mmCIF file of C-alpha atoms in Angstrom:
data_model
loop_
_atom_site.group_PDB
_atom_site.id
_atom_site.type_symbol
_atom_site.label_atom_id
_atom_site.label_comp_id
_atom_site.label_asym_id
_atom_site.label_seq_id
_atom_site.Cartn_x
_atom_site.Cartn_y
_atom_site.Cartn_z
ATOM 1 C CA UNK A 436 135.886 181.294 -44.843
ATOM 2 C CA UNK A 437 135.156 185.151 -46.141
ATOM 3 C CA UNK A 438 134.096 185.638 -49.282
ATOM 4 C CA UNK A 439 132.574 189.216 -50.034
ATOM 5 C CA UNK A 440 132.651 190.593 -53.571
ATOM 6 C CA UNK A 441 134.741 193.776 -53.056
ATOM 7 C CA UNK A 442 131.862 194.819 -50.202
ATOM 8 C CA UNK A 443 131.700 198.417 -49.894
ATOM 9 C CA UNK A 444 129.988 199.792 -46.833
ATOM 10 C CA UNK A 445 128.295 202.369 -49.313
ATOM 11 C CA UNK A 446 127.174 199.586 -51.706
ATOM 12 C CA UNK A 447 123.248 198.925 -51.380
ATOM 13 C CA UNK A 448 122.487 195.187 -50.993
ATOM 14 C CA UNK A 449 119.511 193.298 -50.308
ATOM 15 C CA UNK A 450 119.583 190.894 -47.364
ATOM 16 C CA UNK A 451 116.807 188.687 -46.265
ATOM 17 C CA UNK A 452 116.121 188.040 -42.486
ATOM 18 C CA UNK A 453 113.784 186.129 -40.752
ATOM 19 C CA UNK A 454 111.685 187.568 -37.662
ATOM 20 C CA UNK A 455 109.582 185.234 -34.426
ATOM 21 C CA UNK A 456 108.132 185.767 -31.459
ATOM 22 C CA UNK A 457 105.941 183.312 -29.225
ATOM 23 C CA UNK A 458 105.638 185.564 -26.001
ATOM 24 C CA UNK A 459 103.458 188.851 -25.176
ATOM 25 C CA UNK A 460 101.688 190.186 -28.508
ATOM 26 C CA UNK A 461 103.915 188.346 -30.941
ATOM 27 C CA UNK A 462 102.157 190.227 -33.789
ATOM 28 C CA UNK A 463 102.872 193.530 -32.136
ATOM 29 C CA UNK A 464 106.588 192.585 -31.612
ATOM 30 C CA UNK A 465 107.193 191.335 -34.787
ATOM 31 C CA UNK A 466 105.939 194.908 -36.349
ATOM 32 C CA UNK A 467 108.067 196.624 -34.145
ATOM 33 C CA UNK A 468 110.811 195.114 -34.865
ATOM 34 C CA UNK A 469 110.314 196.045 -38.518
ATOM 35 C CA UNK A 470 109.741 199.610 -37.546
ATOM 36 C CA UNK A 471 112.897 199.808 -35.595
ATOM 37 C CA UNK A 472 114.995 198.366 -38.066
ATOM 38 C CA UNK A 473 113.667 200.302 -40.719
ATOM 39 C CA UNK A 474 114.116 203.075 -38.893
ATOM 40 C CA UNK A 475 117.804 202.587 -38.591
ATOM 41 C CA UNK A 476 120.398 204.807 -40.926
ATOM 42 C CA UNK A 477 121.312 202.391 -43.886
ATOM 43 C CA UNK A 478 118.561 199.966 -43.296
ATOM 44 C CA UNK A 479 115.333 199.643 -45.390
ATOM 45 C CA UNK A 480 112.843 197.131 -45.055
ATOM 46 C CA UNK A 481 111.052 196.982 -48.558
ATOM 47 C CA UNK A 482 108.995 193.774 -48.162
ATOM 48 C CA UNK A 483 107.592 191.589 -45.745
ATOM 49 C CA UNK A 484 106.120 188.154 -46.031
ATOM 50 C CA UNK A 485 103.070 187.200 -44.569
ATOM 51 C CA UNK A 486 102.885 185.708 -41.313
ATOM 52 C CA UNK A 487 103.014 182.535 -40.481
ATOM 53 C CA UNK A 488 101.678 180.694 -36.812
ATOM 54 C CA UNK A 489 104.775 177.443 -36.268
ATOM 55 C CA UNK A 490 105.112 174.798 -33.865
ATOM 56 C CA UNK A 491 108.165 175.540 -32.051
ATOM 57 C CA UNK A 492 111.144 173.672 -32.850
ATOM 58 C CA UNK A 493 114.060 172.115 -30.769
ATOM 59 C CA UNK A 494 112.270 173.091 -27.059
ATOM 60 C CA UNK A 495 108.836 172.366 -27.421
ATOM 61 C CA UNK A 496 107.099 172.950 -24.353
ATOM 62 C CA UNK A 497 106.316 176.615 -25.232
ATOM 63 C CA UNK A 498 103.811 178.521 -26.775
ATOM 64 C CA UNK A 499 103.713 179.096 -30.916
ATOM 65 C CA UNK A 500 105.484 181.452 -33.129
ATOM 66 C CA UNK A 501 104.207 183.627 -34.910
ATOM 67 C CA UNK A 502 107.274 183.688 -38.094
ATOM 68 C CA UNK A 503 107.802 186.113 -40.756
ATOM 69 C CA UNK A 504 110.483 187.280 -43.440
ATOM 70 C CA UNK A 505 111.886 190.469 -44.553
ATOM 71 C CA UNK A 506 113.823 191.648 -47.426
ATOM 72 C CA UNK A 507 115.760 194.658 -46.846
ATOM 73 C CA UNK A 508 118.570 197.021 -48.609
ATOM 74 C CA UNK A 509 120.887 197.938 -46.231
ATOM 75 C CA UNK A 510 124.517 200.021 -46.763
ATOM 76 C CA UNK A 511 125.665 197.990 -43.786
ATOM 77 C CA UNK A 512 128.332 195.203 -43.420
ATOM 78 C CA UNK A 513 127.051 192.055 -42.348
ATOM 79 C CA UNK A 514 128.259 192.563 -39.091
ATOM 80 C CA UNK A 515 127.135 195.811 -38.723
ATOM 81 C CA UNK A 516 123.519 194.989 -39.398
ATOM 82 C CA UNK A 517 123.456 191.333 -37.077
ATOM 83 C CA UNK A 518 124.798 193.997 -34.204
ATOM 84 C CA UNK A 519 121.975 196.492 -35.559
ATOM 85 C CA UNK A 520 119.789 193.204 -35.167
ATOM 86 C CA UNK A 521 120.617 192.139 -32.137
ATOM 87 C CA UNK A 522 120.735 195.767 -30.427
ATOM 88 C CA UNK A 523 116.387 195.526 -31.752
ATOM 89 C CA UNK A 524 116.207 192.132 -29.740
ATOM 90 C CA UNK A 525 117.291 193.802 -26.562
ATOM 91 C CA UNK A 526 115.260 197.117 -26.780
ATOM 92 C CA UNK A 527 112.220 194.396 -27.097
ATOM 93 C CA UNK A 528 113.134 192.633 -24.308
ATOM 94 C CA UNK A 529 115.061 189.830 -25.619
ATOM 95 C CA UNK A 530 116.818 187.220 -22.705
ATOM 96 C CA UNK A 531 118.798 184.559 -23.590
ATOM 97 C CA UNK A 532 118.242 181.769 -20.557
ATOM 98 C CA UNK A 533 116.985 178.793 -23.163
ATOM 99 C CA UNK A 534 119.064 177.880 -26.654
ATOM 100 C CA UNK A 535 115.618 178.030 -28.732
ATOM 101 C CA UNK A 536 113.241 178.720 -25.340
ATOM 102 C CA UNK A 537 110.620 181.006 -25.708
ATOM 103 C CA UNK A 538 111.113 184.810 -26.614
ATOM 104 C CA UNK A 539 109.563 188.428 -27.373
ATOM 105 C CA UNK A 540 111.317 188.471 -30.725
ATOM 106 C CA UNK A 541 114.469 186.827 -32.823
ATOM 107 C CA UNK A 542 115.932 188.071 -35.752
ATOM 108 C CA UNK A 543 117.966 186.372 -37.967
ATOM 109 C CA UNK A 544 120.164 187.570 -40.561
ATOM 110 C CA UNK A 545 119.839 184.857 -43.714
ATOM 111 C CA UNK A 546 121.703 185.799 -46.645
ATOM 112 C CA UNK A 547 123.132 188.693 -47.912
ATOM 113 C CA UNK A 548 123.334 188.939 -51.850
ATOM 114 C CA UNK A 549 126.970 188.455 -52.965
ATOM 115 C CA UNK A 550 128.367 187.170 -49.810
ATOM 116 C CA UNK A 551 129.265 184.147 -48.523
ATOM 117 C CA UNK A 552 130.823 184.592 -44.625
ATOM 118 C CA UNK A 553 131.738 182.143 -41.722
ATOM 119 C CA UNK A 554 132.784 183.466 -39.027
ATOM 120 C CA UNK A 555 132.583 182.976 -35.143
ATOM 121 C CA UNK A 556 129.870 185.383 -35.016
ATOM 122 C CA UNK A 557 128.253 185.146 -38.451
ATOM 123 C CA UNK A 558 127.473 182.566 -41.193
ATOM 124 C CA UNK A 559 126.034 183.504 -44.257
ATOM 125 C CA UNK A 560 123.640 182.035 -45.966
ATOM 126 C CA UNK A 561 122.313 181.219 -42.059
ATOM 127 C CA UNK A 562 123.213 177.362 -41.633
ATOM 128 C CA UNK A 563 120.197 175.764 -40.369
ATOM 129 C CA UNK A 564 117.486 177.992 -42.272
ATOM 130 C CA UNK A 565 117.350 175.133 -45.403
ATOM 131 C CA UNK A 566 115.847 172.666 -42.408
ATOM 132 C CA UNK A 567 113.274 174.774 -41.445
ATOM 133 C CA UNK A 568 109.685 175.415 -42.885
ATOM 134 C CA UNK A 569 109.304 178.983 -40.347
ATOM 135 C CA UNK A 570 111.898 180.182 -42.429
ATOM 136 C CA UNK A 571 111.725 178.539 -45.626
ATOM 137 C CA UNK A 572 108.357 179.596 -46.553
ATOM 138 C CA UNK A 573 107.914 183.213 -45.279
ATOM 139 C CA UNK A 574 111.531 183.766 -47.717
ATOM 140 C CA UNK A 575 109.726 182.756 -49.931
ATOM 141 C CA UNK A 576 107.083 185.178 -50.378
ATOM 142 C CA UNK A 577 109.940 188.196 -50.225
ATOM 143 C CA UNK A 578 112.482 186.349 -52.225
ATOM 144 C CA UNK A 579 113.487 188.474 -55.518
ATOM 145 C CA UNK A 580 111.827 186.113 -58.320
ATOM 146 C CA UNK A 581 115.189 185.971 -60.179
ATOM 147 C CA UNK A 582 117.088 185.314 -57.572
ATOM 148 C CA UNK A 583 119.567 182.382 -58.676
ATOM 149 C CA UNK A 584 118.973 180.919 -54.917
ATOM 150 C CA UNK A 585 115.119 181.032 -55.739
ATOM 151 C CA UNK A 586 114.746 177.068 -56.871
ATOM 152 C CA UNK A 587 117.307 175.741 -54.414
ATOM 153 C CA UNK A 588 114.703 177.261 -51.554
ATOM 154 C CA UNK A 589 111.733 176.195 -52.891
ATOM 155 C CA UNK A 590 113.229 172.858 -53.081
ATOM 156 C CA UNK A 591 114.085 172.623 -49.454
ATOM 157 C CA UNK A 592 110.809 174.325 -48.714
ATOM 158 C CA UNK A 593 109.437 171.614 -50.432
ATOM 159 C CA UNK A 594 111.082 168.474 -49.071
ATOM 160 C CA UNK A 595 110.378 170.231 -45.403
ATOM 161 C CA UNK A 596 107.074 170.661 -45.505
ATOM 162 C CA UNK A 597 106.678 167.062 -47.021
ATOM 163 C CA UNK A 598 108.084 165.573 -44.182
ATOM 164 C CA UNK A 599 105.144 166.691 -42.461
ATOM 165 C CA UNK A 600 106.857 167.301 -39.234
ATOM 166 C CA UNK A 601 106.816 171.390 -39.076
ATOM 167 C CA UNK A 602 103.155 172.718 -38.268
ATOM 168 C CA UNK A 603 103.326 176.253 -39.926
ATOM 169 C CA UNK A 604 99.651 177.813 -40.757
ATOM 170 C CA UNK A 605 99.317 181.413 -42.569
ATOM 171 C CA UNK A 606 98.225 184.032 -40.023
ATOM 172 C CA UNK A 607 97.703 187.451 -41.381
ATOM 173 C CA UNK A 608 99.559 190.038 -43.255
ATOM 174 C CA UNK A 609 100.972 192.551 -42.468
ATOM 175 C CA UNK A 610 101.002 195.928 -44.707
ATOM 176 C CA UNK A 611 104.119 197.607 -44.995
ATOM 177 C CA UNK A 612 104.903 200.773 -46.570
ATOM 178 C CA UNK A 613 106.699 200.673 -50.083
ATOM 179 C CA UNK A 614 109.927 201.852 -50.232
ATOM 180 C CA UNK A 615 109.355 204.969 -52.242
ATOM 181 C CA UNK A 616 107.591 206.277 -49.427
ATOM 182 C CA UNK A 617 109.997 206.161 -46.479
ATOM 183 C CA UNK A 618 111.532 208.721 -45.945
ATOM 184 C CA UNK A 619 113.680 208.006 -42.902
ATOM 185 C CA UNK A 620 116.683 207.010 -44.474
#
């Protein structure tokens, strides 16, 4: 299934994405991960949630996450920005030996306003991330107020956290530029 509104590689869109680490300084990695992104032709990071310490989930025997969100506009396909993503992972040391085993950082691309896509390598809105409280929450605090996804989220966020199985504990936050000031892109 593809569904993208007449998506124009020039077109600005927001897109949401979701941002852990549990090894090394996970605060450090998770702020360079913003910076490298942001940093990246066609990619702006305009706000960032706060950040969240999580139990791990699926493979527990590891240490904690430290979880965050991200709202971005980007002039990138989808594609183009999960490769963008992915290409950060492996500058920060990313390896792949565990499915959900520990790491330096993840990045996952959740939704992307005005597209649906499922794909091998892609599905938008991200499959699992209305199961899980690391992500529900953070996308919360960057979610557009008027977004018509907004109540469905906070919802799921809801019925998550009431199931009282996801340990999730604000951490700090994390002060990012606004957008009117970068000057990078």
């Amino acid at each position: 299934m593809t569904e993208m509104d007449d998506f124009r590689a020039s077109a600005p869109r927001r897109a949401y994405i979701a941002l852990g680490s549990n090894l090394g300084d996970r605060e450090a990695y998770l702020w360079e991960a913003l910076r490298r992104l942001d940093a990246r032709n066609g990619i702006t990071i305009d706000r960032v949630s706060a950040v969240y310490e999580t139990d791990p989930v699926g493979y527990t025997d590891q240490p904690l996450f430290l979880n965050m969100a991200a709202a971005l506009t980007t002039e990138r396909q989808p594609l183009d920005l999960l490769r963008e993503m992915l290409e950060v992972e492996k500058e920060l040391g990313r390896v792949r030996n565990v499915r959900y085993g520990p790491r330096t950082i993840d990045l996952d691309l959740l939704m992307m306003e005005g597209i649906r896509l499922e794909t091998e390598e892609l599905t938008l809105p991200h499959p699992r991330m209305m199961e899980r409280a690391f992500v529900l929450v953070p996308l919360l605090d960057v979610l557009d107020e008027h977004d018509p996804g907004r109540r469905e989220i906070e919802s799921a966020a809801r019925a998550v956290l009431a199931k009282g199985k996801d340990g999730i504990a604000k951490w700090t936050t994390i002060i990012w530029p606004c957008a009117s000031a970068h000057s990078e892109n």
